[in-house]
C-alpha cells in the first residue's frame, strides 16, 4: 500500500467494541452519501449537454460505424462509441458474462447511540466478511450499517443470513432496533480486478464490470480511465484492467470449478427439482416443479394466486431458484434475477422468464 502512495499502518488497537489481533489502518479515506453522489453525477451530465434515459433497456448491440443499439421499445440509437457499464455485460457477443461470478450481499442498519460509534469504516478479512460504518441521524444518534453474509445467487437461506448479520450487530454494537435491511449484487472476475476498457475483439465498445463490491471507488476510476481511452490518452496502468487479459493460472482453475458448478445447475437442478406438486407450493413462496418433464418456476402469492414461468434461465439455460426473502427467482450460474412473475430484474439475461399458461390445475 505504501508503494501505491497510501498512508497505511499496521495497528493492534481500533475503536471497534471488540479486540482484534491486528488491523491495517489507511488514513484519509472518504465516506459519502451514494445517492447524493449519483444524483450529482446525473445533474453534471445534463449540465454538460448530455441526456440520461432511465427505464430504457437496450436489448441488442451491433458494433460498426456507427454502432447501433436497439431498445426494448424498438427505438434504434446510433453511437460512435458505446460503454457497457451494466452489472454484467448483457451482450453475449462480448463473451464476458460467463467468465464472471455473481455474489449477493446483505446489509442491515439501525440507530445506535453516538458514543457507540466506532468511527471510520471497517472491513474484516475473514471468509464471512463484515463491513461496518455509520452515518449521521437527525436526532444526533448514528445509523449503524453492517454489510456481509455474501452468497451466490440462488443459494437460499437468506432469512438465516439476515439473522446472523442482525445478531452480530446486536452483540457487538447493541443495535436492538434494526430499521432497514436490503441486499445488493455485484460481479467478480477470475483474478478479482475489474474489467475496464475496450471489450475483447471490438473497436468501439468499452465495458466496465466485475467491481467485486468496491463499486464506488472503481466507478470513479472507470470514468477517468474510459475518458482517457476515448481520447487516446491511454494511461500506463490501463493494461491492469484490460478486459482482454487472461490470467492462465487463475482462469484455468476458476473456469474448471465454474464449469463443474454450472454443469450441476444445468443437470443436477433438474434432477433435484422439488418433489412436491404445484398444489403444494406454499403461500408467499416459489418452487421449481417438474411438470411434463419441464422445470416450471411456480410462485404462490399471499392470497393463493399462482404464477408459473419457465424455470430455465434465458441466458444459458440453468435452472433458477426462489429467494423467499426477496420474492425473486435467481439464476445460480451467472446471477440473472427475475421478479416472481418472471420479469427481468438484472442480467446477464436480457429477456424475462417465459410465461407458462398451460399449467395443470
Ligand atoms: S445467468 Fe447465465 S444461465 Fe442464468
mmCIF file of C-alpha atoms and ligand atoms in Angstrom:
data_model
loop_
_atom_site.group_PDB
_atom_site.id
_atom_site.type_symbol
_atom_site.label_atom_id
_atom_site.label_comp_id
_atom_site.label_asym_id
_atom_site.label_seq_id
_atom_site.Cartn_x
_atom_site.Cartn_y
_atom_site.Cartn_z
ATOM 1 C CA UNK A 1 0.000 0.000 0.000
ATOM 2 C CA UNK A 2 2.812 2.378 0.805
ATOM 3 C CA UNK A 3 4.248 1.695 -2.632
ATOM 4 C CA UNK A 4 0.927 2.873 -4.031
ATOM 5 C CA UNK A 5 1.292 6.137 -2.116
ATOM 6 C CA UNK A 6 -1.261 5.353 0.607
ATOM 7 C CA UNK A 7 -0.655 6.170 4.255
ATOM 8 C CA UNK A 8 -1.098 2.744 5.820
ATOM 9 C CA UNK A 9 -0.024 1.300 9.156
ATOM 10 C CA UNK A 10 -0.391 -1.993 10.996
ATOM 11 C CA UNK A 11 -2.200 -1.428 14.327
ATOM 12 C CA UNK A 12 -3.485 -3.638 17.124
ATOM 13 C CA UNK A 13 -5.827 -1.045 18.709
ATOM 14 C CA UNK A 14 -9.022 0.141 16.996
ATOM 15 C CA UNK A 15 -12.258 1.828 18.111
ATOM 16 C CA UNK A 16 -14.238 -1.333 17.444
ATOM 17 C CA UNK A 17 -16.062 -2.690 20.529
ATOM 18 C CA UNK A 18 -14.124 -5.963 20.422
ATOM 19 C CA UNK A 19 -10.445 -6.845 20.353
ATOM 20 C CA UNK A 20 -8.641 -7.521 17.095
ATOM 21 C CA UNK A 21 -5.357 -9.346 16.571
ATOM 22 C CA UNK A 22 -4.276 -6.721 14.086
ATOM 23 C CA UNK A 23 -5.581 -4.317 11.508
ATOM 24 C CA UNK A 24 -4.335 -2.357 8.546
ATOM 25 C CA UNK A 25 -5.222 1.301 9.030
ATOM 26 C CA UNK A 26 -5.443 3.511 5.951
ATOM 27 C CA UNK A 27 -5.665 7.249 6.588
ATOM 28 C CA UNK A 28 -7.602 9.938 4.742
ATOM 29 C CA UNK A 29 -10.409 7.824 3.345
ATOM 30 C CA UNK A 30 -13.666 9.408 2.333
ATOM 31 C CA UNK A 31 -17.204 8.229 3.059
ATOM 32 C CA UNK A 32 -20.020 9.877 1.167
ATOM 33 C CA UNK A 33 -23.740 9.603 0.523
ATOM 34 C CA UNK A 34 -24.105 7.313 -2.517
ATOM 35 C CA UNK A 35 -27.454 8.612 -3.720
ATOM 36 C CA UNK A 36 -26.475 12.265 -3.487
ATOM 37 C CA UNK A 37 -23.291 11.422 -5.319
ATOM 38 C CA UNK A 38 -25.195 9.680 -8.149
ATOM 39 C CA UNK A 39 -27.742 12.476 -8.422
ATOM 40 C CA UNK A 40 -24.852 14.938 -8.636
ATOM 41 C CA UNK A 41 -23.283 12.909 -11.445
ATOM 42 C CA UNK A 42 -26.566 12.769 -13.372
ATOM 43 C CA UNK A 43 -27.004 16.519 -12.977
ATOM 44 C CA UNK A 44 -23.444 17.105 -14.198
ATOM 45 C CA UNK A 45 -24.140 15.026 -17.324
ATOM 46 C CA UNK A 46 -27.228 17.085 -18.119
ATOM 47 C CA UNK A 47 -25.479 20.378 -17.321
ATOM 48 C CA UNK A 48 -22.778 19.423 -19.824
ATOM 49 C CA UNK A 49 -25.251 18.763 -22.624
ATOM 50 C CA UNK A 50 -25.762 15.012 -22.068
ATOM 51 C CA UNK A 51 -29.033 13.159 -21.678
ATOM 52 C CA UNK A 52 -29.989 10.466 -19.184
ATOM 53 C CA UNK A 53 -32.655 7.898 -20.152
ATOM 54 C CA UNK A 54 -33.943 5.709 -17.350
ATOM 55 C CA UNK A 55 -36.050 2.553 -17.716
ATOM 56 C CA UNK A 56 -34.847 2.056 -21.296
ATOM 57 C CA UNK A 57 -33.418 -1.427 -21.612
ATOM 58 C CA UNK A 58 -31.055 -1.965 -24.546
ATOM 59 C CA UNK A 59 -31.571 -5.446 -25.943
ATOM 60 C CA UNK A 60 -29.239 -5.558 -28.916
ATOM 61 C CA UNK A 61 -25.895 -4.070 -29.918
ATOM 62 C CA UNK A 62 -24.333 -4.122 -33.364
ATOM 63 C CA UNK A 63 -20.865 -2.745 -33.489
ATOM 64 C CA UNK A 64 -19.998 -0.636 -36.541
ATOM 65 C CA UNK A 65 -19.530 2.913 -37.688
ATOM 66 C CA UNK A 66 -21.806 3.932 -36.141
ATOM 67 C CA UNK A 67 -22.743 1.308 -33.529
ATOM 68 C CA UNK A 68 -26.462 0.515 -33.440
ATOM 69 C CA UNK A 69 -28.293 -0.118 -30.180
ATOM 70 C CA UNK A 70 -31.864 -1.357 -30.169
ATOM 71 C CA UNK A 71 -34.080 -0.730 -27.145
ATOM 72 C CA UNK A 72 -36.857 -2.993 -25.898
ATOM 73 C CA UNK A 73 -39.353 -0.462 -27.259
ATOM 74 C CA UNK A 74 -37.906 -0.785 -30.768
ATOM 75 C CA UNK A 75 -36.002 2.502 -30.950
ATOM 76 C CA UNK A 76 -32.553 2.421 -32.553
ATOM 77 C CA UNK A 77 -29.778 4.591 -31.111
ATOM 78 C CA UNK A 78 -26.656 5.341 -33.140
ATOM 79 C CA UNK A 79 -23.377 5.926 -31.340
ATOM 80 C CA UNK A 80 -19.748 6.321 -32.365
ATOM 81 C CA UNK A 81 -18.571 4.614 -29.152
ATOM 82 C CA UNK A 82 -20.540 2.521 -26.653
ATOM 83 C CA UNK A 83 -19.728 1.968 -22.964
ATOM 84 C CA UNK A 84 -21.469 -1.072 -21.462
ATOM 85 C CA UNK A 85 -21.347 -0.319 -17.743
ATOM 86 C CA UNK A 86 -24.079 -2.702 -16.633
ATOM 87 C CA UNK A 87 -23.765 -5.043 -13.653
ATOM 88 C CA UNK A 88 -22.869 -7.914 -16.010
ATOM 89 C CA UNK A 89 -22.159 -7.266 -19.707
ATOM 90 C CA UNK A 90 -25.531 -8.035 -21.252
ATOM 91 C CA UNK A 91 -24.380 -8.578 -24.849
ATOM 92 C CA UNK A 92 -23.347 -12.159 -25.448
ATOM 93 C CA UNK A 93 -21.019 -11.316 -28.353
ATOM 94 C CA UNK A 94 -18.684 -9.676 -25.822
ATOM 95 C CA UNK A 95 -18.096 -13.168 -24.381
ATOM 96 C CA UNK A 96 -17.556 -11.878 -20.855
ATOM 97 C CA UNK A 97 -20.636 -12.702 -18.802
ATOM 98 C CA UNK A 98 -19.864 -16.411 -18.461
ATOM 99 C CA UNK A 99 -16.391 -15.623 -17.092
ATOM 100 C CA UNK A 100 -17.782 -13.555 -14.220
ATOM 101 C CA UNK A 101 -19.119 -14.881 -10.937
ATOM 102 C CA UNK A 102 -22.016 -13.154 -9.195
ATOM 103 C CA UNK A 103 -22.283 -12.523 -5.477
ATOM 104 C CA UNK A 104 -25.114 -11.133 -3.374
ATOM 105 C CA UNK A 105 -24.553 -9.394 -0.095
ATOM 106 C CA UNK A 106 -26.849 -8.271 2.713
ATOM 107 C CA UNK A 107 -26.996 -5.019 4.657
ATOM 108 C CA UNK A 108 -28.739 -4.323 7.961
ATOM 109 C CA UNK A 109 -28.989 -0.913 9.594
ATOM 110 C CA UNK A 110 -30.297 0.575 12.811
ATOM 111 C CA UNK A 111 -29.673 3.512 15.155
ATOM 112 C CA UNK A 112 -27.048 3.354 17.886
ATOM 113 C CA UNK A 113 -26.086 5.978 20.490
ATOM 114 C CA UNK A 114 -23.422 8.372 19.232
ATOM 115 C CA UNK A 115 -20.993 7.201 21.917
ATOM 116 C CA UNK A 116 -21.026 3.677 20.425
ATOM 117 C CA UNK A 117 -19.914 4.925 17.025
ATOM 118 C CA UNK A 118 -16.636 3.178 16.200
ATOM 119 C CA UNK A 119 -15.708 6.000 13.787
ATOM 120 C CA UNK A 120 -14.131 5.238 10.446
ATOM 121 C CA UNK A 121 -15.006 2.341 8.168
ATOM 122 C CA UNK A 122 -14.004 -1.240 8.853
ATOM 123 C CA UNK A 123 -13.921 -4.442 6.868
ATOM 124 C CA UNK A 124 -12.885 -7.877 8.062
ATOM 125 C CA UNK A 125 -10.691 -10.166 6.043
ATOM 126 C CA UNK A 126 -12.340 -13.347 7.297
ATOM 127 C CA UNK A 127 -14.285 -15.557 4.942
ATOM 128 C CA UNK A 128 -17.600 -14.344 6.336
ATOM 129 C CA UNK A 129 -16.978 -10.665 5.696
ATOM 130 C CA UNK A 130 -18.402 -7.944 7.907
ATOM 131 C CA UNK A 131 -18.156 -4.333 6.833
ATOM 132 C CA UNK A 132 -19.010 -1.617 9.378
ATOM 133 C CA UNK A 133 -19.702 2.109 9.049
ATOM 134 C CA UNK A 134 -22.126 4.669 10.427
ATOM 135 C CA UNK A 135 -23.996 7.685 9.102
ATOM 136 C CA UNK A 136 -25.439 10.700 10.963
ATOM 137 C CA UNK A 137 -29.108 10.745 12.027
ATOM 138 C CA UNK A 138 -31.067 13.983 12.582
ATOM 139 C CA UNK A 139 -31.546 13.231 16.306
ATOM 140 C CA UNK A 140 -27.803 13.043 16.976
ATOM 141 C CA UNK A 141 -27.603 9.251 17.015
ATOM 142 C CA UNK A 142 -25.697 7.296 14.385
ATOM 143 C CA UNK A 143 -27.152 4.859 11.860
ATOM 144 C CA UNK A 144 -25.046 1.715 12.047
ATOM 145 C CA UNK A 145 -24.688 -0.153 8.724
ATOM 146 C CA UNK A 146 -23.376 -3.706 8.703
ATOM 147 C CA UNK A 147 -22.741 -5.480 5.409
ATOM 148 C CA UNK A 148 -21.861 -9.129 4.961
ATOM 149 C CA UNK A 149 -23.066 -12.716 4.508
ATOM 150 C CA UNK A 150 -22.137 -12.813 0.822
ATOM 151 C CA UNK A 151 -23.632 -15.733 -1.083
ATOM 152 C CA UNK A 152 -24.071 -16.947 -4.633
ATOM 153 C CA UNK A 153 -27.460 -16.068 -6.158
ATOM 154 C CA UNK A 154 -29.901 -18.931 -5.738
ATOM 155 C CA UNK A 155 -28.081 -20.375 -2.723
ATOM 156 C CA UNK A 156 -31.102 -19.725 -0.469
ATOM 157 C CA UNK A 157 -31.271 -19.481 3.354
ATOM 158 C CA UNK A 158 -31.458 -15.699 3.037
ATOM 159 C CA UNK A 159 -33.577 -15.235 6.193
ATOM 160 C CA UNK A 160 -30.960 -17.101 8.251
ATOM 161 C CA UNK A 161 -28.211 -14.996 6.717
ATOM 162 C CA UNK A 162 -30.037 -11.807 7.720
ATOM 163 C CA UNK A 163 -30.466 -13.186 11.236
ATOM 164 C CA UNK A 164 -26.737 -13.853 11.567
ATOM 165 C CA UNK A 165 -25.969 -10.296 10.499
ATOM 166 C CA UNK A 166 -28.557 -8.850 12.904
ATOM 167 C CA UNK A 167 -27.226 -10.991 15.782
ATOM 168 C CA UNK A 168 -23.731 -9.704 15.086
ATOM 169 C CA UNK A 169 -24.930 -6.067 15.065
ATOM 170 C CA UNK A 170 -26.751 -6.603 18.376
ATOM 171 C CA UNK A 171 -23.934 -8.479 20.042
ATOM 172 C CA UNK A 172 -21.171 -6.041 19.201
ATOM 173 C CA UNK A 173 -22.919 -2.671 18.911
ATOM 174 C CA UNK A 174 -26.122 -3.042 20.929
ATOM 175 C CA UNK A 175 -28.191 -2.300 17.831
ATOM 176 C CA UNK A 176 -31.513 -3.534 19.201
ATOM 177 C CA UNK A 177 -33.691 -1.768 16.651
ATOM 178 C CA UNK A 178 -32.882 -2.872 13.087
ATOM 179 C CA UNK A 179 -34.821 -0.386 10.980
ATOM 180 C CA UNK A 180 -33.553 -1.227 7.491
ATOM 181 C CA UNK A 181 -32.357 -4.252 5.590
ATOM 182 C CA UNK A 182 -31.579 -4.714 1.926
ATOM 183 C CA UNK A 183 -29.371 -6.684 -0.414
ATOM 184 C CA UNK A 184 -27.193 -5.948 -3.394
ATOM 185 C CA UNK A 185 -25.392 -7.894 -6.097
ATOM 186 C CA UNK A 186 -22.046 -7.500 -7.773
ATOM 187 C CA UNK A 187 -19.810 -9.456 -10.103
ATOM 188 C CA UNK A 188 -16.224 -10.569 -9.814
ATOM 189 C CA UNK A 189 -13.635 -11.537 -12.401
ATOM 190 C CA UNK A 190 -11.425 -14.587 -12.082
ATOM 191 C CA UNK A 191 -8.461 -12.532 -10.855
ATOM 192 C CA UNK A 192 -10.679 -10.141 -8.786
ATOM 193 C CA UNK A 193 -9.593 -6.981 -10.621
ATOM 194 C CA UNK A 194 -12.368 -5.342 -12.661
ATOM 195 C CA UNK A 195 -12.522 -5.398 -16.433
ATOM 196 C CA UNK A 196 -12.482 -1.784 -17.589
ATOM 197 C CA UNK A 197 -11.584 -0.864 -21.133
ATOM 198 C CA UNK A 198 -12.143 -1.896 -24.746
ATOM 199 C CA UNK A 199 -14.212 -5.082 -24.983
ATOM 200 C CA UNK A 200 -12.293 -8.045 -26.456
ATOM 201 C CA UNK A 201 -12.422 -8.171 -30.240
ATOM 202 C CA UNK A 202 -14.110 -4.773 -30.635
ATOM 203 C CA UNK A 203 -13.064 -1.309 -31.777
ATOM 204 C CA UNK A 204 -15.859 0.872 -30.486
ATOM 205 C CA UNK A 205 -17.273 -0.952 -27.464
ATOM 206 C CA UNK A 206 -15.988 -0.459 -23.932
ATOM 207 C CA UNK A 207 -17.002 -2.344 -20.804
ATOM 208 C CA UNK A 208 -16.780 -1.751 -17.074
ATOM 209 C CA UNK A 209 -17.717 -4.648 -14.843
ATOM 210 C CA UNK A 210 -16.504 -7.007 -12.103
ATOM 211 C CA UNK A 211 -16.168 -4.372 -9.393
ATOM 212 C CA UNK A 212 -16.152 -7.063 -6.692
ATOM 213 C CA UNK A 213 -18.124 -4.995 -4.157
ATOM 214 C CA UNK A 214 -15.959 -1.876 -4.500
ATOM 215 C CA UNK A 215 -18.193 -0.093 -6.969
ATOM 216 C CA UNK A 216 -17.972 3.448 -5.606
ATOM 217 C CA UNK A 217 -14.202 3.695 -5.943
ATOM 218 C CA UNK A 218 -13.971 1.565 -9.083
ATOM 219 C CA UNK A 219 -16.772 3.618 -10.639
ATOM 220 C CA UNK A 220 -14.806 6.835 -10.201
ATOM 221 C CA UNK A 221 -11.702 5.213 -11.636
ATOM 222 C CA UNK A 222 -13.724 3.807 -14.566
ATOM 223 C CA UNK A 223 -14.907 7.288 -15.508
ATOM 224 C CA UNK A 224 -11.355 8.528 -15.661
ATOM 225 C CA UNK A 225 -9.921 5.505 -17.441
ATOM 226 C CA UNK A 226 -12.576 5.267 -20.139
ATOM 227 C CA UNK A 227 -12.485 9.029 -20.714
ATOM 228 C CA UNK A 228 -8.723 8.672 -21.255
ATOM 229 C CA UNK A 229 -9.126 5.699 -23.606
ATOM 230 C CA UNK A 230 -11.756 7.540 -25.635
ATOM 231 C CA UNK A 231 -9.439 10.490 -26.090
ATOM 232 C CA UNK A 232 -6.320 8.464 -26.927
ATOM 233 C CA UNK A 233 -4.558 9.214 -23.651
ATOM 234 C CA UNK A 234 -4.060 5.621 -22.515
ATOM 235 C CA UNK A 235 -2.513 5.716 -19.027
ATOM 236 C CA UNK A 236 0.411 3.320 -18.415
ATOM 237 C CA UNK A 237 -1.634 1.274 -15.929
ATOM 238 C CA UNK A 238 -4.581 0.642 -18.288
ATOM 239 C CA UNK A 239 -3.372 -2.915 -19.006
ATOM 240 C CA UNK A 240 -4.094 -3.900 -15.395
ATOM 241 C CA UNK A 241 -7.810 -3.574 -16.120
ATOM 242 C CA UNK A 242 -7.811 -4.627 -19.774
ATOM 243 C CA UNK A 243 -10.846 -6.898 -20.333
ATOM 244 C CA UNK A 244 -8.807 -8.919 -22.855
ATOM 245 C CA UNK A 245 -6.332 -10.060 -20.239
ATOM 246 C CA UNK A 246 -6.369 -13.707 -19.279
ATOM 247 C CA UNK A 247 -4.551 -14.956 -16.228
ATOM 248 C CA UNK A 248 -3.875 -18.542 -17.257
ATOM 249 C CA UNK A 249 -3.493 -19.970 -13.735
ATOM 250 C CA UNK A 250 -6.486 -18.159 -12.237
ATOM 251 C CA UNK A 251 -8.633 -18.561 -15.261
ATOM 252 C CA UNK A 252 -7.942 -22.269 -15.772
ATOM 253 C CA UNK A 253 -8.710 -23.221 -12.166
ATOM 254 C CA UNK A 254 -11.657 -20.896 -11.769
ATOM 255 C CA UNK A 255 -13.110 -21.904 -15.103
ATOM 256 C CA UNK A 256 -12.845 -25.598 -14.314
ATOM 257 C CA UNK A 257 -14.592 -25.040 -10.968
ATOM 258 C CA UNK A 258 -17.267 -22.864 -12.527
ATOM 259 C CA UNK A 259 -17.900 -25.312 -15.334
ATOM 260 C CA UNK A 260 -18.354 -28.113 -12.784
ATOM 261 C CA UNK A 261 -20.709 -25.976 -10.686
ATOM 262 C CA UNK A 262 -22.651 -24.781 -13.692
ATOM 263 C CA UNK A 263 -22.954 -28.290 -15.089
ATOM 264 C CA UNK A 264 -24.574 -29.171 -11.761
ATOM 265 C CA UNK A 265 -27.108 -26.392 -12.218
ATOM 266 C CA UNK A 266 -27.953 -27.487 -15.760
ATOM 267 C CA UNK A 267 -28.414 -31.127 -14.903
ATOM 268 C CA UNK A 268 -28.428 -31.591 -11.137
ATOM 269 C CA UNK A 269 -31.097 -28.965 -10.506
ATOM 270 C CA UNK A 270 -33.468 -30.672 -12.824
ATOM 271 C CA UNK A 271 -32.902 -33.990 -11.129
ATOM 272 C CA UNK A 272 -33.201 -32.500 -7.660
ATOM 273 C CA UNK A 273 -36.144 -30.220 -8.527
ATOM 274 C CA UNK A 274 -38.596 -30.054 -5.661
ATOM 275 C CA UNK A 275 -40.528 -33.281 -5.322
ATOM 276 C CA UNK A 276 -43.792 -31.557 -4.375
ATOM 277 C CA UNK A 277 -46.531 -30.688 -6.848
ATOM 278 C CA UNK A 278 -47.976 -27.354 -7.910
ATOM 279 C CA UNK A 279 -50.703 -27.647 -5.234
ATOM 280 C CA UNK A 280 -48.051 -27.930 -2.528
ATOM 281 C CA UNK A 281 -46.295 -24.613 -3.276
ATOM 282 C CA UNK A 282 -46.748 -22.662 -0.017
ATOM 283 C CA UNK A 283 -48.314 -19.184 0.096
ATOM 284 C CA UNK A 284 -45.788 -16.376 -0.280
ATOM 285 C CA UNK A 285 -43.186 -18.659 -1.791
ATOM 286 C CA UNK A 286 -41.979 -20.263 -5.001
ATOM 287 C CA UNK A 287 -40.747 -23.702 -6.050
ATOM 288 C CA UNK A 288 -39.326 -25.298 -9.164
ATOM 289 C CA UNK A 289 -41.762 -28.053 -10.060
ATOM 290 C CA UNK A 290 -41.254 -30.565 -12.845
ATOM 291 C CA UNK A 291 -44.388 -30.633 -14.977
ATOM 292 C CA UNK A 292 -44.446 -32.921 -18.026
ATOM 293 C CA UNK A 293 -40.658 -33.026 -17.882
ATOM 294 C CA UNK A 294 -40.343 -29.210 -17.927
ATOM 295 C CA UNK A 295 -38.889 -27.316 -14.962
ATOM 296 C CA UNK A 296 -41.523 -24.728 -14.056
ATOM 297 C CA UNK A 297 -40.953 -21.860 -11.634
ATOM 298 C CA UNK A 298 -44.218 -21.660 -9.703
ATOM 299 C CA UNK A 299 -44.987 -18.797 -7.308
ATOM 300 C CA UNK A 300 -47.983 -18.568 -4.999
ATOM 301 C CA UNK A 301 -48.729 -15.107 -3.603
ATOM 302 C CA UNK A 302 -50.101 -14.373 -0.127
ATOM 303 C CA UNK A 303 -53.670 -14.636 -1.462
ATOM 304 C CA UNK A 304 -53.045 -18.050 -3.013
ATOM 305 C CA UNK A 305 -52.822 -16.887 -6.649
ATOM 306 C CA UNK A 306 -50.391 -18.900 -8.777
ATOM 307 C CA UNK A 307 -47.967 -17.592 -11.395
ATOM 308 C CA UNK A 308 -45.941 -20.054 -13.466
ATOM 309 C CA UNK A 309 -42.994 -19.262 -15.697
ATOM 310 C CA UNK A 310 -40.275 -21.386 -17.212
ATOM 311 C CA UNK A 311 -37.540 -22.194 -14.665
ATOM 312 C CA UNK A 312 -34.959 -22.190 -17.455
ATOM 313 C CA UNK A 313 -32.853 -19.058 -17.433
ATOM 314 C CA UNK A 314 -32.901 -17.404 -20.882
ATOM 315 C CA UNK A 315 -29.190 -16.581 -20.601
ATOM 316 C CA UNK A 316 -27.624 -20.028 -20.851
ATOM 317 C CA UNK A 317 -30.310 -22.403 -19.646
ATOM 318 C CA UNK A 318 -29.536 -23.010 -15.958
ATOM 319 C CA UNK A 319 -32.459 -23.635 -13.617
ATOM 320 C CA UNK A 320 -33.447 -20.701 -11.393
ATOM 321 C CA UNK A 321 -34.101 -20.917 -7.632
ATOM 322 C CA UNK A 322 -36.510 -18.903 -5.479
ATOM 323 C CA UNK A 323 -35.339 -16.341 -2.930
ATOM 324 C CA UNK A 324 -38.095 -16.370 -0.281
ATOM 325 C CA UNK A 325 -36.950 -13.194 1.421
ATOM 326 C CA UNK A 326 -36.981 -11.061 -1.707
ATOM 327 C CA UNK A 327 -39.588 -12.971 -3.728
ATOM 328 C CA UNK A 328 -37.276 -13.284 -6.700
ATOM 329 C CA UNK A 329 -36.071 -16.035 -8.978
ATOM 330 C CA UNK A 330 -32.264 -16.151 -9.073
ATOM 331 C CA UNK A 331 -30.020 -17.962 -11.501
ATOM 332 C CA UNK A 332 -27.128 -19.719 -9.767
ATOM 333 C CA UNK A 333 -24.932 -19.764 -12.878
ATOM 334 C CA UNK A 334 -24.235 -16.098 -13.658
ATOM 335 C CA UNK A 335 -26.622 -14.234 -11.377
ATOM 336 C CA UNK A 336 -29.560 -13.157 -13.556
ATOM 337 C CA UNK A 337 -32.563 -12.219 -11.410
ATOM 338 C CA UNK A 338 -36.265 -12.147 -12.129
ATOM 339 C CA UNK A 339 -39.363 -10.967 -10.249
ATOM 340 C CA UNK A 340 -41.827 -13.603 -9.044
ATOM 341 C CA UNK A 341 -43.789 -13.176 -12.309
ATOM 342 C CA UNK A 342 -40.645 -13.702 -14.415
ATOM 343 C CA UNK A 343 -39.957 -10.006 -15.184
ATOM 344 C CA UNK A 344 -36.233 -9.486 -15.762
ATOM 345 C CA UNK A 345 -34.549 -7.590 -12.909
ATOM 346 C CA UNK A 346 -30.911 -7.893 -13.858
ATOM 347 C CA UNK A 347 -28.730 -9.633 -16.439
ATOM 348 C CA UNK A 348 -26.710 -11.093 -17.952
ATOM 349 C CA UNK A 349 -30.030 -12.463 -19.264
ATOM 350 C CA UNK A 350 -31.752 -9.822 -21.352
ATOM 351 C CA UNK A 351 -35.174 -11.447 -21.566
ATOM 352 C CA UNK A 352 -37.760 -12.388 -18.914
ATOM 353 C CA UNK A 353 -38.575 -15.961 -17.944
ATOM 354 C CA UNK A 354 -41.042 -17.424 -20.456
ATOM 355 C CA UNK A 355 -44.642 -17.463 -19.177
ATOM 356 C CA UNK A 356 -46.354 -20.852 -18.787
ATOM 357 C CA UNK A 357 -50.077 -20.729 -19.399
ATOM 358 C CA UNK A 358 -50.947 -24.434 -19.581
ATOM 359 C CA UNK A 359 -50.075 -25.453 -16.039
ATOM 360 C CA UNK A 360 -52.371 -28.300 -14.970
ATOM 361 C CA UNK A 361 -54.834 -27.458 -12.227
HETATM 362 S S1 LIG B 1 -27.420 -16.192 -15.715
HETATM 363 FE FE1 LIG B 1 -26.336 -17.450 -17.052
HETATM 364 S S2 LIG B 1 -27.574 -19.205 -17.239
HETATM 365 FE FE2 LIG B 1 -28.678 -17.872 -15.949
#
